[in-house]
PDB file of C-alpha atoms in Angstrom:
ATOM      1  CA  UNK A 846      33.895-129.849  52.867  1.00 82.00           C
ATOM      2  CA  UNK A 847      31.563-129.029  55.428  1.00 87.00           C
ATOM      3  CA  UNK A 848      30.437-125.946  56.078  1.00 90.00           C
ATOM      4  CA  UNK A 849      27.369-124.239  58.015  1.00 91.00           C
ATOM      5  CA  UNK A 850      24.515-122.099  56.827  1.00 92.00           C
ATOM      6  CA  UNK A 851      25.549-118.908  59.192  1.00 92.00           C
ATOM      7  CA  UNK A 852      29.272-119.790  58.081  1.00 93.00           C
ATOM      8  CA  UNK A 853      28.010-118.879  54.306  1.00 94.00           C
ATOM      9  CA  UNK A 854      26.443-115.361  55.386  1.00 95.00           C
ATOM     10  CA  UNK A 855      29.070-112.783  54.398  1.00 95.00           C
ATOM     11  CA  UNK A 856      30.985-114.975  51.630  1.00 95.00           C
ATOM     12  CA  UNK A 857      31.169-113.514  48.049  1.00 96.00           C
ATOM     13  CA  UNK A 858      29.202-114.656  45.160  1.00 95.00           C
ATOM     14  CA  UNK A 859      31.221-115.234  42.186  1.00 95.00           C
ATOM     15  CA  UNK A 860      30.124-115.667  38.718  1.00 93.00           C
ATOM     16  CA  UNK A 861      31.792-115.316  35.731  1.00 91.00           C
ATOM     17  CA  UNK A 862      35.226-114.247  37.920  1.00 89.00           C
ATOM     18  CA  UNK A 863      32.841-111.773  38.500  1.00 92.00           C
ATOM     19  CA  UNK A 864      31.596-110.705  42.145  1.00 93.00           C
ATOM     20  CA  UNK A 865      28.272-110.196  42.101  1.00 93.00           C
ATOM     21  CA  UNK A 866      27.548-109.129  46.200  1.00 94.00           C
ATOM     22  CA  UNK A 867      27.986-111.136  49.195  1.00 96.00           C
ATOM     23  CA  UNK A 868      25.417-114.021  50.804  1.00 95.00           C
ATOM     24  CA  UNK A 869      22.891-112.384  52.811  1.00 94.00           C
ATOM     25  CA  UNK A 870      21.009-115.310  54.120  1.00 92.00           C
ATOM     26  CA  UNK A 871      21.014-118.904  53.183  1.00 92.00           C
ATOM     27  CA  UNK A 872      17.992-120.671  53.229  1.00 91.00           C
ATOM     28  CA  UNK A 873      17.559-124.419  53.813  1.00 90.00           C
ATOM     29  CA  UNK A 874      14.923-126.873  53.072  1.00 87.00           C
ATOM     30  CA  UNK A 875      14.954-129.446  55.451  1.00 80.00           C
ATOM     31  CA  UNK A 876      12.219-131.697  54.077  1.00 80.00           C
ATOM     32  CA  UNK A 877      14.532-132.124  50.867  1.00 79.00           C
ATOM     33  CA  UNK A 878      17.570-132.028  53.433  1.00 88.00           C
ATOM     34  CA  UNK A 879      19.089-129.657  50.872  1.00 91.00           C
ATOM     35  CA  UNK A 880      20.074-126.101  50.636  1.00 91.00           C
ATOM     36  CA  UNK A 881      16.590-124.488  48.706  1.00 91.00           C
ATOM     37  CA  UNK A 882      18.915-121.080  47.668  1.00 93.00           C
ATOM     38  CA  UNK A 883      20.543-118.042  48.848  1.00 94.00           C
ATOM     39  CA  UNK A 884      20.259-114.451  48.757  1.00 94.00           C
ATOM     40  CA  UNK A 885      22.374-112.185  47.565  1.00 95.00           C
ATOM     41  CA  UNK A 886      23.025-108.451  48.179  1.00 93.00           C
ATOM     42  CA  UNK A 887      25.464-106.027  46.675  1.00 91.00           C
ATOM     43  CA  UNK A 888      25.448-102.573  49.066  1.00 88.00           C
ATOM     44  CA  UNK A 889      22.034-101.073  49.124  1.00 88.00           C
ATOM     45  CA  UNK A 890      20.839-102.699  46.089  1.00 85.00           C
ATOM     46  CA  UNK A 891      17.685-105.230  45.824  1.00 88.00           C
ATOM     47  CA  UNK A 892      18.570-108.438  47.159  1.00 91.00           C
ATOM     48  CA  UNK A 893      18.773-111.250  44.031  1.00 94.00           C
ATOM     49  CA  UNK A 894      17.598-115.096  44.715  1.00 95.00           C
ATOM     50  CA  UNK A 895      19.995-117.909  43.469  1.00 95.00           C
ATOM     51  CA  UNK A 896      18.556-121.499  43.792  1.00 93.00           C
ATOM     52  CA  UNK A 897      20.442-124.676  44.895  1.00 92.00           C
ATOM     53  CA  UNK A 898      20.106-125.519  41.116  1.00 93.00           C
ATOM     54  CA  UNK A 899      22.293-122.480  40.115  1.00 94.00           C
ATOM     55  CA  UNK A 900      25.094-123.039  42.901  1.00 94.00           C
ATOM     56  CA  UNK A 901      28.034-124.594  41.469  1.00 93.00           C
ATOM     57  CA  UNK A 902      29.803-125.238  45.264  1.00 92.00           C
ATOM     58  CA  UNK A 903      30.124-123.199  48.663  1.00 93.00           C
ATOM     59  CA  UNK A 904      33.882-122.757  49.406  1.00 91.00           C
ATOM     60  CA  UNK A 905      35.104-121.770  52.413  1.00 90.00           C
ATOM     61  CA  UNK A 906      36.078-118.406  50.984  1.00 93.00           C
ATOM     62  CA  UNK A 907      33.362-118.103  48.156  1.00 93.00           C
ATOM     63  CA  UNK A 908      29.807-119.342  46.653  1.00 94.00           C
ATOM     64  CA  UNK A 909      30.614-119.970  43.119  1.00 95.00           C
ATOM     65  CA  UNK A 910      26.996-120.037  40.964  1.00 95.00           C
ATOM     66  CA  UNK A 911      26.171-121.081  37.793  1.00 94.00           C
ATOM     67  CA  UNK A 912      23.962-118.721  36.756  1.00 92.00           C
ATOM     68  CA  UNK A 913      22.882-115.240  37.572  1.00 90.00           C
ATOM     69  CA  UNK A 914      20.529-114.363  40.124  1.00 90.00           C
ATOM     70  CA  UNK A 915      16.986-113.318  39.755  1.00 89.00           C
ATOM     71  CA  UNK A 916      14.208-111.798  41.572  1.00 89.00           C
ATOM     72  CA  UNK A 917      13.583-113.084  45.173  1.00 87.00           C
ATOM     73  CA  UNK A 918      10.837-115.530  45.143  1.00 84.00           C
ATOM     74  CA  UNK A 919       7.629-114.663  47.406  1.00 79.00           C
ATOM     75  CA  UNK A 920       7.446-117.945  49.367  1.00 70.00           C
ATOM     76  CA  UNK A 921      10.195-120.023  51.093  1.00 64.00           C
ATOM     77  CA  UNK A 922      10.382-123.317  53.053  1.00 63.00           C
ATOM     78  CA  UNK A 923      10.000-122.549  56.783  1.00 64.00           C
ATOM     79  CA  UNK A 924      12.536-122.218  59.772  1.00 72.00           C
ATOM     80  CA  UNK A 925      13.033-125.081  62.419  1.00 81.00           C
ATOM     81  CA  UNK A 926      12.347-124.499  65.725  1.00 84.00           C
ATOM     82  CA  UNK A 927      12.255-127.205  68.711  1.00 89.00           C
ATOM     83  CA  UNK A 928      14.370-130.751  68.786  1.00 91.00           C
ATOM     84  CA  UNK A 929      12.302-133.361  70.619  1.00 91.00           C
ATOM     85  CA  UNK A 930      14.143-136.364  70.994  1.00 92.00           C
ATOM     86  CA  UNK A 931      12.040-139.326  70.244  1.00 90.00           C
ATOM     87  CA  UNK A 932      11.303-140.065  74.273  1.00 91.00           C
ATOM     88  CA  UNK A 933       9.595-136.737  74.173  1.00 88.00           C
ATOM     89  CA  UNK A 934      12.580-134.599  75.660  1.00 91.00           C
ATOM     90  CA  UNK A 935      13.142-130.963  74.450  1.00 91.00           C
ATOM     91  CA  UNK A 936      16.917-130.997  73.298  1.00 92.00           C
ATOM     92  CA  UNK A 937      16.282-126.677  72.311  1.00 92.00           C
ATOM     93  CA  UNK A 938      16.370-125.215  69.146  1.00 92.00           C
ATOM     94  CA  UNK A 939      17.941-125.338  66.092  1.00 92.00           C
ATOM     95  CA  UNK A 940      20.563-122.646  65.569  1.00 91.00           C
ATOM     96  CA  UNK A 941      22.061-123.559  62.318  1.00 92.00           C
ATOM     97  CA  UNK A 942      22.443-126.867  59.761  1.00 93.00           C
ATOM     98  CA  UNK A 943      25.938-128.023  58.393  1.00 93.00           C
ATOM     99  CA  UNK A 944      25.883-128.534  54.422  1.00 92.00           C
ATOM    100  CA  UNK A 945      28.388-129.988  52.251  1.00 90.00           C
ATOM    101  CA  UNK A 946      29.345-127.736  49.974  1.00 84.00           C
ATOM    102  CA  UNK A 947      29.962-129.949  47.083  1.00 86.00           C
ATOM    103  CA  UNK A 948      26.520-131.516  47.250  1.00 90.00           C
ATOM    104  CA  UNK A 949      24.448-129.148  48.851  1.00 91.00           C
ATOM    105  CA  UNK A 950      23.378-131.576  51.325  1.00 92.00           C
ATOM    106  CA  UNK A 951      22.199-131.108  54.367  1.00 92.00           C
ATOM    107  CA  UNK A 952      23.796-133.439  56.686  1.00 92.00           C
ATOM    108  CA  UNK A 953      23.268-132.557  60.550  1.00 93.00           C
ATOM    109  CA  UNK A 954      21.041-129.679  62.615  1.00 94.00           C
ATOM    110  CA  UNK A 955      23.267-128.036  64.918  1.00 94.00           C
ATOM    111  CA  UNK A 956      21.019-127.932  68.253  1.00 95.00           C
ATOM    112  CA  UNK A 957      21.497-125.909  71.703  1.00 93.00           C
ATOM    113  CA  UNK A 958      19.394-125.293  75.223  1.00 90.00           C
ATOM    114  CA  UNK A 959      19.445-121.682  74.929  1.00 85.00           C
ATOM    115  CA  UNK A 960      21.222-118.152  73.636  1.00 84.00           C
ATOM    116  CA  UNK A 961      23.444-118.122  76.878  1.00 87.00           C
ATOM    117  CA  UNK A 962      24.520-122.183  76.334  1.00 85.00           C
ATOM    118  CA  UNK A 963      25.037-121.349  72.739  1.00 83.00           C
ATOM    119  CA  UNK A 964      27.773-118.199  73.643  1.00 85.00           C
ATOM    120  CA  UNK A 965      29.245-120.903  76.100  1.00 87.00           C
ATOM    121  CA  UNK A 966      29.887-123.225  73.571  1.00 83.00           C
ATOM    122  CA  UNK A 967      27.722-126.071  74.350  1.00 88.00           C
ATOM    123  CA  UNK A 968      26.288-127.390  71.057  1.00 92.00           C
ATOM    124  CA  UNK A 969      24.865-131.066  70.292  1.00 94.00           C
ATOM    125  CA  UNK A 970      24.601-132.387  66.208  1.00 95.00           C
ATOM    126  CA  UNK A 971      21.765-134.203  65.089  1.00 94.00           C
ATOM    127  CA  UNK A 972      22.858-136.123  61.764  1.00 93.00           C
ATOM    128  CA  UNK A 973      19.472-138.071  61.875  1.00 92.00           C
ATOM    129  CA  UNK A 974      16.303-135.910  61.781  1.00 91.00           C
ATOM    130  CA  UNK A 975      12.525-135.998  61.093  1.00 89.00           C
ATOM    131  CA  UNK A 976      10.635-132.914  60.350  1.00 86.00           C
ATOM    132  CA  UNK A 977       6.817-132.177  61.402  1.00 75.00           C
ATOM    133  CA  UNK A 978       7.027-134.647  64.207  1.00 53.00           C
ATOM    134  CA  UNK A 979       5.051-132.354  66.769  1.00 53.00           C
ATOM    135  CA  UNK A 980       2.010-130.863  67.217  1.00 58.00           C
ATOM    136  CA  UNK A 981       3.333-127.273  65.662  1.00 67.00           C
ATOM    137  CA  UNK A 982       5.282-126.258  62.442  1.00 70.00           C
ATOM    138  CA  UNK A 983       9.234-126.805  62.433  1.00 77.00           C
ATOM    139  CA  UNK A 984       9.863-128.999  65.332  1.00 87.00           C
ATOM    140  CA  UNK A 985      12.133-131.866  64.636  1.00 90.00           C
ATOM    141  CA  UNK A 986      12.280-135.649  66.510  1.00 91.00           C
ATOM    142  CA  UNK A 987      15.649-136.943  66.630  1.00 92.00           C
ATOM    143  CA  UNK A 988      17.033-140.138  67.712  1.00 93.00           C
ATOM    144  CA  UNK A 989      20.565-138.810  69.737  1.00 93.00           C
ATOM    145  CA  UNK A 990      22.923-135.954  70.067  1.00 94.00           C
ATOM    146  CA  UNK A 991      26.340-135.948  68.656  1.00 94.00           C
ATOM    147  CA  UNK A 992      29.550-134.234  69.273  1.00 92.00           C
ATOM    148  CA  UNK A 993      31.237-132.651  66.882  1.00 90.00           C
ATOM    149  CA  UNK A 994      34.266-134.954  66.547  1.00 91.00           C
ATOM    150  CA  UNK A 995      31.584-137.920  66.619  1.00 92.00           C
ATOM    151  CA  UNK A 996      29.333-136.369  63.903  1.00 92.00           C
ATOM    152  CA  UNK A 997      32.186-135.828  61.613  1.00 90.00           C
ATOM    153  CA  UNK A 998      33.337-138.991  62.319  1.00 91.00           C
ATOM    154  CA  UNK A 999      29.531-140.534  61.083  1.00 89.00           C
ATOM    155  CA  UNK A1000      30.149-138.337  57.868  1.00 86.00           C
ATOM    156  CA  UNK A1001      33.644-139.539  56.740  1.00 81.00           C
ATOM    157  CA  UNK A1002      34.922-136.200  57.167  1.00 70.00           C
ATOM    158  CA  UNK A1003      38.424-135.737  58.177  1.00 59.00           C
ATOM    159  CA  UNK A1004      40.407-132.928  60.383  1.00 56.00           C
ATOM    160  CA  UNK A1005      41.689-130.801  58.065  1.00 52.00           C
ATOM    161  CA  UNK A1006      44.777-129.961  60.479  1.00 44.00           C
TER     162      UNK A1006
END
């Protein structure tokens, strides 16, 4: 199942067939193209740290973990910022990455122009990237833009209606 990182913020945490708060951010390491971990809240208590290692899958209604959370670690990989594609051509930013939530995978950036393109709709999918191609830290080189329908047809994935 595919799923996308701002699509997991808000979804319970179960362990145990216990709930143990609700994802408050998930955070991606896009060297390792894999999720790094995800933090977790419960109301107005201190936010807890579960690692990729501790994540059993990411449902569409729930993260089910392995083990409980601990304390938030100090550092954490970096954000993306700028596409390039590899002509040189600034595609925009990276708004979000699609995971599979069996695997924990990362398996495309999710790219648009702008804030007011993104509430229009217009996305591209990059299933091929490279990190730390540019001069600054975060901007990704990829070879082409994808649809939707054509990036989920390079992943095998089928329409679930």
């Amino acid at each position: 199942m595919l799923t996308s990182l701002n699509r997991m913020v808000g979804l319970p945490v179960v362990w145990q067939d216990r709930q143990l708060g609700y994802v408050e951010r998930a955070v991606p390491d896009a060297h390792a193209r894999r999720l790094s971990g995800v933090v977790v809240r419960k109301g107005i208590g201190a936010a807890k740290w579960i690692s990729s290692d501790g994540i059993a899958v990411v449902g569409s209604r729930c993260v089910l973990i392995r083990q409980k959370p601990g304390a938030v670690p100090d550092s954490r990989p970096g954000s993306l910022g700028r596409a390039f594609l590899t002509t040189g051509e600034c595609v925009g930013e990276v708004t979000d990455m699609i995971l599979h939530g069996d695997s924990l995978r990362l398996e495309a950036l999710e790219l648009s122009p702008g804030p007011v393109y993104r509430l229009l709709g217009k996305r591209a999918y990059a299933a091929q990237y490279r990190v730390g191609g540019g001069s600054r830290e975060g901007e990704v080189v990829v070879p082409r833009l994808l649809t939707w329908a054509q990036l989920k047809r390079t992943l095998g994935e089928e329409d679930d209606g």
